[in-house]
XYZ file of C-alpha atoms in Angstrom:
588
model
C 0.020 -0.145 0.136
C 2.870 2.238 0.833
C 4.178 1.717 -2.859
C 0.838 2.706 -4.274
C 0.597 6.126 -2.497
C 4.171 6.929 -3.875
C 3.295 6.403 -7.461
C 0.004 8.538 -6.875
C 1.997 11.436 -5.650
C 4.635 11.382 -8.577
C 1.639 11.099 -10.826
C 0.005 14.238 -9.427
C 3.055 16.062 -9.394
C 3.675 15.348 -13.245
C -0.020 16.417 -13.969
C 0.631 19.847 -11.805
C 3.797 20.451 -14.005
C 2.000 19.521 -17.203
C -0.671 21.918 -16.222
C 1.503 24.907 -15.384
C 3.642 24.564 -18.621
C 0.562 24.527 -20.778
C -0.917 27.606 -19.087
C 2.657 29.439 -18.965
C 3.583 28.949 -22.678
C 0.630 31.074 -24.108
C 1.354 33.767 -21.850
C 4.949 34.001 -22.804
C 4.140 33.774 -26.411
C 1.359 36.684 -26.838
C 2.198 38.903 -23.877
C 1.777 42.472 -24.884
C 5.045 43.666 -23.620
C 6.991 40.965 -25.222
C 10.214 41.985 -23.482
C 13.396 39.903 -23.014
C 12.979 40.444 -19.181
C 9.758 38.381 -19.337
C 10.939 35.529 -21.687
C 13.992 35.249 -19.595
C 11.790 34.883 -16.451
C 9.820 32.164 -18.124
C 12.684 30.316 -19.228
C 14.004 30.559 -15.405
C 10.704 29.302 -14.241
C 10.866 26.494 -16.605
C 14.503 25.607 -15.468
C 13.328 25.787 -11.705
C 10.377 23.391 -12.363
C 12.448 20.978 -14.005
C 14.977 21.242 -11.079
C 12.310 20.941 -8.615
C 10.933 17.793 -10.775
C 14.189 16.143 -10.455
C 14.744 16.857 -6.900
C 11.261 15.419 -5.939
C 11.856 12.174 -8.032
C 15.280 11.615 -6.362
C 13.961 11.978 -2.891
C 11.102 9.602 -3.720
C 13.425 7.174 -5.042
C 15.539 7.402 -2.066
C 12.841 7.147 0.314
C 11.286 4.023 -1.736
C 14.581 1.987 -2.202
C 12.498 -1.187 -1.795
C 10.316 -0.152 -4.849
C 10.611 -2.371 -7.903
C 12.617 -1.331 -10.785
C 9.526 -0.911 -13.127
C 8.158 1.854 -11.057
C 11.643 3.637 -11.177
C 11.415 3.021 -14.814
C 7.825 4.718 -15.197
C 8.606 7.710 -13.299
C 12.000 8.064 -15.415
C 10.201 7.920 -18.504
C 7.341 10.416 -17.302
C 9.947 12.859 -16.257
C 11.794 12.598 -19.547
C 8.363 13.169 -21.359
C 7.740 16.095 -19.333
C 11.027 17.710 -19.974
C 10.684 17.270 -23.681
C 7.315 18.821 -23.674
C 8.601 21.890 -21.794
C 11.561 22.318 -24.261
C 9.436 21.991 -27.256
C 6.974 24.468 -25.751
C 9.643 26.988 -25.043
C 11.031 26.651 -28.544
C 7.707 27.312 -29.754
C 7.246 30.387 -27.599
C 10.690 31.802 -28.786
C 9.862 31.409 -32.408
C 6.692 33.134 -32.208
C 8.246 35.859 -30.214
C 10.549 36.733 -32.903
C 7.930 37.789 -35.289
C 6.296 40.243 -33.019
C 7.088 44.251 -32.661
C 5.627 46.230 -29.866
C 5.112 49.806 -29.652
C 4.791 50.091 -25.599
C 7.642 52.147 -24.090
C 8.795 50.510 -20.889
C 12.452 51.223 -21.292
C 13.624 54.613 -22.835
C 13.134 57.444 -20.411
C 14.415 61.108 -19.871
C 16.763 62.232 -17.099
C 15.832 64.974 -14.725
C 19.349 66.668 -15.074
C 18.335 69.344 -17.573
C 15.672 72.189 -16.790
C 13.102 73.469 -19.397
C 14.650 75.833 -21.870
C 13.225 79.275 -22.627
C 13.029 80.726 -26.166
C 11.940 84.029 -27.805
C 10.345 84.485 -31.062
C 12.917 84.644 -33.854
C 15.549 83.154 -31.712
C 17.412 79.795 -31.794
C 17.353 77.301 -29.016
C 18.829 73.888 -28.117
C 16.452 71.122 -27.057
C 18.528 68.679 -25.215
C 17.078 64.788 -24.807
C 18.906 62.930 -21.840
C 18.040 59.352 -22.690
C 18.472 56.391 -20.293
C 17.716 52.819 -20.688
C 15.582 52.049 -17.711
C 15.765 48.063 -18.491
C 18.364 45.578 -17.479
C 19.492 44.705 -20.838
C 21.136 46.784 -23.495
C 19.197 48.077 -26.528
C 20.773 48.880 -29.947
C 19.949 50.911 -32.945
C 18.155 53.810 -31.212
C 16.564 56.145 -33.660
C 14.876 59.313 -32.699
C 12.629 61.503 -34.706
C 10.884 64.858 -33.775
C 6.943 65.077 -34.593
C 6.929 68.000 -36.782
C 3.889 70.171 -37.945
C 3.216 73.107 -39.887
C 0.989 74.527 -37.361
C 2.308 76.843 -34.828
C 0.146 75.568 -32.078
C 1.615 72.213 -32.481
C 5.297 72.737 -33.346
C 6.483 76.497 -32.242
C 9.692 76.169 -34.720
C 10.659 76.756 -38.118
C 10.998 73.806 -40.563
C 14.175 74.421 -41.926
C 15.622 70.975 -42.691
C 14.250 67.979 -44.736
C 14.969 65.599 -41.708
C 15.753 65.833 -38.069
C 16.701 61.955 -37.475
C 19.337 61.173 -34.784
C 20.650 57.813 -34.077
C 22.426 55.934 -31.214
C 24.250 53.040 -31.421
C 23.072 51.560 -28.139
C 21.808 52.444 -24.689
C 23.204 50.444 -21.847
C 21.208 48.682 -19.478
C 21.012 48.576 -15.458
C 23.421 45.453 -15.583
C 25.988 47.530 -16.760
C 25.606 50.311 -14.217
C 22.836 51.040 -11.716
C 22.987 54.585 -11.935
C 20.783 56.140 -14.746
C 22.986 59.376 -15.055
C 26.183 57.443 -15.790
C 24.118 55.383 -18.586
C 22.436 58.396 -20.167
C 23.238 59.781 -23.631
C 22.255 63.063 -24.835
C 20.735 64.057 -28.120
C 20.722 67.795 -28.876
C 18.508 69.522 -31.541
C 18.583 73.200 -32.459
C 15.429 74.570 -33.701
C 14.477 78.460 -34.484
C 11.454 79.835 -32.841
C 8.502 80.845 -35.273
C 7.876 84.716 -35.230
C 4.174 84.211 -34.337
C 4.508 81.904 -31.401
C 2.500 82.960 -28.500
C 4.106 83.149 -24.668
C 3.595 79.879 -22.787
C 4.603 76.291 -22.866
C 4.730 73.929 -25.809
C 4.968 70.030 -25.690
C 7.529 68.315 -27.875
C 7.131 64.857 -28.882
C 9.947 62.437 -30.153
C 9.563 59.092 -31.861
C 11.885 56.258 -30.828
C 12.559 53.054 -32.626
C 15.237 50.444 -30.907
C 15.979 46.587 -31.003
C 15.768 44.701 -27.743
C 18.034 42.083 -26.466
C 16.037 39.175 -28.549
C 16.406 41.343 -31.462
C 12.882 42.508 -31.703
C 12.203 45.969 -32.613
C 10.166 48.413 -30.584
C 8.946 51.810 -30.469
C 8.253 54.630 -27.975
C 7.173 58.169 -27.699
C 9.477 60.729 -25.650
C 8.008 64.064 -24.534
C 9.687 67.246 -23.375
C 8.653 70.769 -22.826
C 9.605 74.436 -24.078
C 8.942 77.895 -22.656
C 8.294 80.285 -25.472
C 8.114 83.938 -25.306
C 5.934 85.671 -28.061
C 5.956 89.462 -29.492
C 4.723 91.823 -27.101
C 0.931 91.241 -26.612
C 1.127 87.809 -27.502
C 0.169 84.991 -24.830
C -2.678 82.916 -23.483
C -6.294 83.826 -24.546
C -7.196 84.770 -21.376
C -5.145 88.188 -21.251
C -7.626 91.053 -21.707
C -5.138 93.924 -21.978
C -1.672 93.941 -23.233
C 0.824 96.492 -21.081
C 3.017 98.527 -22.942
C 5.799 100.770 -21.858
C 7.232 103.698 -23.902
C 9.802 106.436 -23.767
C 7.710 109.912 -23.601
C 10.675 111.828 -23.445
C 14.141 112.614 -22.289
C 16.327 115.260 -20.835
C 20.032 116.073 -20.512
C 22.010 117.899 -17.921
C 23.616 120.206 -19.418
C 20.971 120.978 -22.050
C 23.499 121.120 -24.836
C 25.851 118.115 -25.013
C 29.299 118.940 -26.127
C 31.549 116.421 -27.511
C 34.224 115.012 -24.888
C 32.021 116.169 -21.937
C 30.014 114.561 -19.577
C 26.244 114.730 -19.132
C 23.337 113.122 -17.315
C 20.665 111.390 -19.106
C 17.198 111.180 -17.985
C 14.462 109.094 -19.482
C 10.662 109.360 -18.760
C 9.350 105.665 -19.048
C 5.530 105.230 -18.977
C 3.085 102.483 -18.585
C 0.203 103.028 -21.004
C -1.931 100.206 -19.722
C -5.099 101.270 -17.588
C -5.523 97.692 -16.254
C -2.442 96.133 -15.571
C 0.877 96.962 -13.641
C 4.303 96.076 -14.910
C 7.268 95.089 -13.103
C 10.612 93.639 -13.154
C 11.697 96.112 -15.950
C 15.204 95.835 -17.591
C 16.200 98.781 -19.902
C 19.410 98.260 -21.880
C 20.807 101.415 -23.374
C 23.006 101.062 -26.735
C 24.238 103.889 -28.598
C 24.907 104.261 -32.138
C 28.367 102.886 -32.978
C 31.034 105.277 -33.991
C 34.242 104.366 -35.720
C 36.629 101.354 -34.278
C 39.511 101.541 -31.711
C 41.901 99.002 -33.093
C 39.625 95.919 -33.338
C 36.795 97.018 -31.066
C 33.655 98.571 -32.283
C 33.104 102.043 -30.117
C 29.814 103.745 -29.142
C 29.168 107.431 -29.159
C 27.816 107.467 -25.543
C 29.509 105.453 -22.806
C 28.499 105.018 -19.236
C 30.607 106.937 -16.749
C 30.469 104.120 -14.361
C 28.970 100.538 -14.183
C 26.782 99.058 -16.877
C 24.489 100.596 -19.355
C 21.668 98.408 -18.176
C 18.714 100.280 -15.721
C 16.440 98.067 -13.714
C 13.050 99.443 -12.368
C 11.226 97.305 -10.006
C 7.636 98.383 -10.934
C 5.372 100.953 -12.746
C 2.042 100.900 -11.997
C -0.747 101.243 -14.696
C -1.072 104.536 -16.307
C 2.114 106.083 -14.522
C 5.522 107.490 -15.318
C 8.577 106.867 -13.862
C 12.005 108.633 -14.546
C 15.327 106.695 -14.985
C 18.966 108.581 -14.922
C 22.263 107.467 -16.043
C 25.591 109.391 -16.142
C 27.187 109.279 -19.768
C 29.960 110.686 -21.643
C 30.100 111.757 -25.182
C 33.241 110.671 -26.896
C 35.531 113.787 -28.095
C 35.760 112.642 -31.596
C 32.084 113.048 -32.456
C 31.085 115.275 -35.073
C 28.354 117.848 -34.711
C 24.929 116.087 -35.509
C 22.278 113.985 -33.526
C 23.039 110.388 -32.223
C 20.370 107.385 -31.715
C 20.435 106.044 -28.220
C 18.438 102.711 -28.468
C 16.512 101.513 -25.360
C 15.410 97.775 -25.038
C 13.096 96.983 -22.384
C 12.040 93.502 -21.047
C 9.101 93.393 -18.468
C 6.459 91.352 -16.953
C 2.559 91.693 -16.357
C 1.061 90.576 -13.139
C 0.604 87.100 -14.468
C 4.428 86.901 -15.042
C 3.890 86.934 -18.736
C 6.986 88.213 -20.207
C 6.956 91.276 -23.008
C 9.484 93.067 -24.799
C 9.716 96.767 -25.866
C 11.918 98.926 -27.729
C 12.473 102.767 -28.351
C 14.872 105.383 -29.777
C 15.941 108.894 -28.476
C 17.915 111.115 -30.490
C 20.578 113.124 -28.516
C 22.206 116.274 -30.421
C 25.872 116.470 -29.770
C 27.568 120.040 -30.377
C 31.290 120.224 -31.420
C 32.832 123.435 -30.451
C 34.513 125.221 -33.399
C 38.118 126.034 -33.067
C 39.988 128.249 -35.433
C 43.247 130.281 -35.143
C 44.423 133.181 -37.250
C 48.104 134.160 -38.157
C 49.737 137.416 -37.342
C 47.951 140.377 -39.105
C 50.164 142.182 -41.468
C 49.231 146.138 -41.518
C 50.786 147.905 -44.200
C 51.479 150.880 -43.094
C 51.026 150.317 -39.423
C 50.686 154.185 -39.069
C 48.500 156.287 -41.682
C 47.423 159.899 -41.587
C 43.843 161.140 -41.975
C 42.475 160.332 -45.097
C 45.036 157.695 -46.267
C 44.414 153.967 -46.473
C 46.155 150.692 -44.947
C 46.008 147.091 -46.224
C 45.248 144.320 -43.355
C 45.895 140.874 -44.290
C 45.978 137.563 -42.495
C 44.645 133.812 -42.491
C 41.991 132.020 -40.481
C 42.783 128.336 -39.873
C 39.801 126.008 -39.159
C 41.495 123.565 -36.533
C 38.254 121.872 -35.133
C 36.041 119.141 -36.399
C 33.032 121.164 -37.700
C 32.623 123.325 -40.671
C 32.704 127.038 -40.308
C 29.762 128.432 -42.484
C 29.435 132.082 -43.646
C 32.654 133.474 -42.304
C 32.905 137.152 -42.216
C 35.331 139.734 -40.989
C 34.856 143.369 -39.700
C 36.974 146.065 -38.365
C 35.759 148.270 -35.623
C 37.804 151.426 -34.255
C 37.081 155.013 -34.023
C 39.996 156.068 -36.259
C 39.019 153.877 -39.154
C 36.104 152.715 -41.455
C 35.623 150.051 -44.058
C 37.424 146.697 -44.502
C 34.367 144.530 -44.184
C 35.431 141.149 -45.892
C 33.080 137.753 -46.701
C 35.596 134.742 -46.279
C 32.434 132.100 -46.987
C 32.735 128.321 -45.770
C 36.005 126.916 -44.338
C 36.201 123.320 -44.138
C 37.816 121.135 -41.361
C 41.477 121.734 -41.784
C 41.351 124.411 -44.342
C 42.189 127.930 -44.637
C 40.407 131.306 -45.226
C 42.165 134.356 -46.205
C 41.280 138.097 -45.334
C 42.719 140.883 -47.440
C 41.057 144.229 -46.490
C 41.619 147.878 -47.029
C 40.601 150.449 -44.275
C 40.488 154.449 -44.528
C 41.732 156.534 -41.717
C 38.968 158.801 -40.441
C 40.149 160.337 -37.397
C 43.458 160.413 -35.157
C 43.925 157.645 -32.983
C 42.891 158.557 -29.212
C 44.536 155.393 -27.752
C 47.239 153.221 -28.671
C 45.927 152.385 -32.168
C 43.892 149.279 -31.209
C 41.514 148.014 -33.830
C 38.917 145.004 -33.179
C 38.559 142.373 -35.675
C 35.359 140.828 -35.400
C 35.285 137.082 -36.981
C 31.751 135.892 -37.492
C 30.770 132.207 -38.426
C 27.658 129.832 -38.448
C 27.398 126.345 -37.210
C 25.438 123.681 -39.198
C 22.154 124.748 -37.433
C 22.764 128.288 -38.862
C 23.555 129.563 -35.005
C 25.890 132.807 -35.482
C 29.050 133.070 -33.310
C 31.327 136.027 -33.119
C 35.037 135.998 -31.763
C 36.870 139.126 -31.072
C 40.660 139.568 -31.969
C 42.773 142.800 -32.187
C 45.440 144.663 -34.101
C 47.138 147.986 -34.087
C 46.898 150.782 -36.707
C 47.796 154.068 -35.651
C 46.180 157.241 -37.052
C 47.829 160.779 -37.169
C 46.659 164.253 -38.135
C 47.771 165.441 -41.543
C 51.141 167.780 -41.126
C 50.389 171.229 -42.980
C 53.416 173.043 -41.303
C 56.236 171.609 -43.462
C 56.267 174.232 -46.044
C 56.036 177.024 -43.623
C 58.736 175.858 -41.523
C 60.821 175.400 -44.522
C 60.282 178.966 -45.547
C 61.091 179.896 -41.942
C 64.126 178.230 -41.708
C 65.364 179.883 -44.987
C 64.455 183.306 -43.635
C 66.236 182.924 -40.412
C 69.202 181.607 -42.014
C 69.469 184.726 -44.306
C 68.797 187.025 -41.151
C 71.648 185.481 -39.348
C 73.885 185.775 -42.279
C 72.972 189.416 -42.707
C 73.567 190.350 -38.916
C 76.934 188.107 -38.826
C 79.014 190.912 -40.360
C 79.280 194.517 -42.368
C 79.037 192.892 -45.427
C 75.415 192.762 -45.347
C 75.096 196.189 -45.065
C 77.371 196.918 -48.009
C 75.307 194.425 -50.009
C 72.186 196.346 -49.332
C 73.739 199.650 -50.221
C 74.687 197.924 -53.525
C 71.308 196.880 -54.103
C 69.903 200.252 -53.715
C 72.534 201.701 -56.120
C 71.807 199.127 -58.646
C 68.052 199.651 -58.494
C 68.583 203.431 -58.870
C 70.916 202.569 -62.159
C 68.166 200.153 -63.229
C 65.389 203.006 -63.095
C 67.643 205.453 -65.142
C 68.070 202.941 -67.841
C 64.240 202.186 -67.842
C 63.915 205.816 -68.239
C 65.878 206.262 -70.912
C 64.605 203.471 -72.889
C 60.925 204.201 -72.402
C 61.507 207.386 -74.301
C 62.888 205.384 -77.312
C 60.384 202.420 -77.315
C 56.861 201.619 -77.050
C 55.591 201.076 -73.421
C 55.238 197.558 -74.191
C 58.674 196.892 -75.542
C 60.095 199.021 -72.953
C 58.511 197.318 -70.140
C 59.859 193.845 -71.738
C 63.305 195.136 -72.294
C 63.601 196.780 -68.966
C 62.687 193.849 -67.048
C 65.364 191.723 -69.014
C 67.805 194.690 -68.646
C 67.173 194.823 -64.999
C 67.813 190.940 -64.441
C 71.217 191.355 -66.485
C 72.037 194.421 -64.592
C 71.082 192.924 -61.265
C 73.461 189.851 -61.943
C 76.399 192.239 -63.180
C 76.115 194.394 -60.121
C 75.986 191.415 -57.785
C 79.037 190.179 -59.021
C 80.742 193.794 -59.021
C 79.477 194.346 -55.391
C 81.175 191.147 -54.260
C 84.367 192.105 -56.037
C 84.243 195.729 -54.836
C 83.525 194.241 -51.309
C 86.520 192.101 -51.348
C 88.786 194.819 -52.604
C 87.322 197.394 -50.008
C 88.175 194.815 -47.210
C 91.529 194.313 -48.530
C 92.555 198.402 -49.059
C 90.419 199.955 -46.415
C 89.271 202.382 -49.134
C 85.956 202.989 -47.403
C 85.734 206.972 -47.847
C 85.916 206.560 -51.626
C 82.768 204.565 -51.488
C 81.147 207.359 -49.368
C 82.053 209.941 -52.174
C 80.639 207.918 -54.667
C 77.582 207.595 -52.559
C 77.466 211.311 -52.213
C 77.785 212.092 -55.733
C 74.907 209.754 -56.518
C 72.763 211.587 -53.902
C 73.490 215.152 -55.386
C 72.290 213.465 -58.934
C 69.101 212.318 -57.206
C 67.161 215.573 -57.542
C 67.736 215.756 -61.328
C 66.299 212.369 -61.703
C 63.430 213.483 -59.746
C 63.092 216.307 -62.285
C 63.252 213.745 -65.178
C 60.265 211.839 -63.638
C 58.367 214.731 -63.393
C 58.968 215.366 -67.201
C 57.866 211.928 -67.931
C 54.722 212.239 -65.911
């Protein structure tokens, strides 16, 4: 009876094993996951079952050593048949699994070591996929493809390529390393955001195809997200108002910005919205580029200290807030307006991001600089009524053009000389050549004001005063009188110097008397006109002869001291004078 009970136990165990194999084989062949882990688990179960069967068989054989050999033979044959059945079922399951492809993603995941990126409309962004295989076994031939759409609402990026396929040779399983971060591989896509995107979040789907450890292809869908910033006013449909901030005006201190000098710029920032406050405002100031220093582009205006970025915490709805910054205008700037670009980024009460941009134009003045040569005044001293020539050059040494240059001369002693030079370019020279007329004697040291007037590009006139010296004197009319007086003084001096003068006077008187006698005689013979002409010529001749005889007589008298003889001659002539007077009466 004991032997019959043992056989029954063995038969029941065999039946139980067969039943389990029949039930497990369909599950292994047609499971939806179709993963290599389940297949291996099934094989492991079969092996464990076979091992258990053999163990039980051996234990039964030991416990019933007195059992006949026929029962052992039956048990052995049953066990062999069961093993063959299990092997055939396993092979059948393996062959069926090779022809199946599943689409359930139970392996590829994304690591959490990357933050969601943010992109603004029209800009580019990198989308990184940190892929990791969560299965124990490696997977190979991994192909990643983004799901692209022409609709902005589904795909926020421009479609710029014909394909966006990325491929990985393998993704290692946890058998290689239990740390997912160590096993991850990153796939990076670079996209450009469309201009019509709205502010918010977009879901990005990527399709994956790979081969598992059994050689079966599987598919998976990987999803990540991107934060987008659209144009101002863009956002979710729940927004009822779009806040806008603008630059309503600006001021500079000092009012006129000179090249090379510092100034303070004040901007008036206004929130035009009547419903929404704006906050977290960043204003970036960027001036127009003005040339290069070596290899670096320089700007027309630079902040004196720190950065050119200004932060405003909050601007309430409908209000205005001023911001100020100290800046310096480059010394090399020419005289013209320069544009300052103000880029503003801000948020509304719902933390929606917006951008705005404004331009302000700041006029820069460049002080005109010029110099003049030493004036040439010829002559430097003139009499009233005379003219003098004034010449000099004007050098434009500044960085601005001098327009409508003119020169005037001002003094109480002169008039005229106004000269128009015209336009003088930077680095060029204008010449002045003027004639001035002396009007009155100078009452000072002869200083003459030179007024140089020019205009800038805006037509604003500027006058600069220089000086030169030109002396004006009275006309000298006493030159001839002084000359005559000098001659008369010399004659008087010579006459009073010796008795010779007296002798000369006497001789002249005698000569005159003789001439008168001759004149009377000739008048009787000739007509009045001829007598007069002849008398004049004879008087001249007699005068010259008498002068010579007088000088000779004078010399002889001095030598021989014969002064009495001269007195007698004089007396004899005096006695004859009444007769001459009688003759005159006869003539009359």
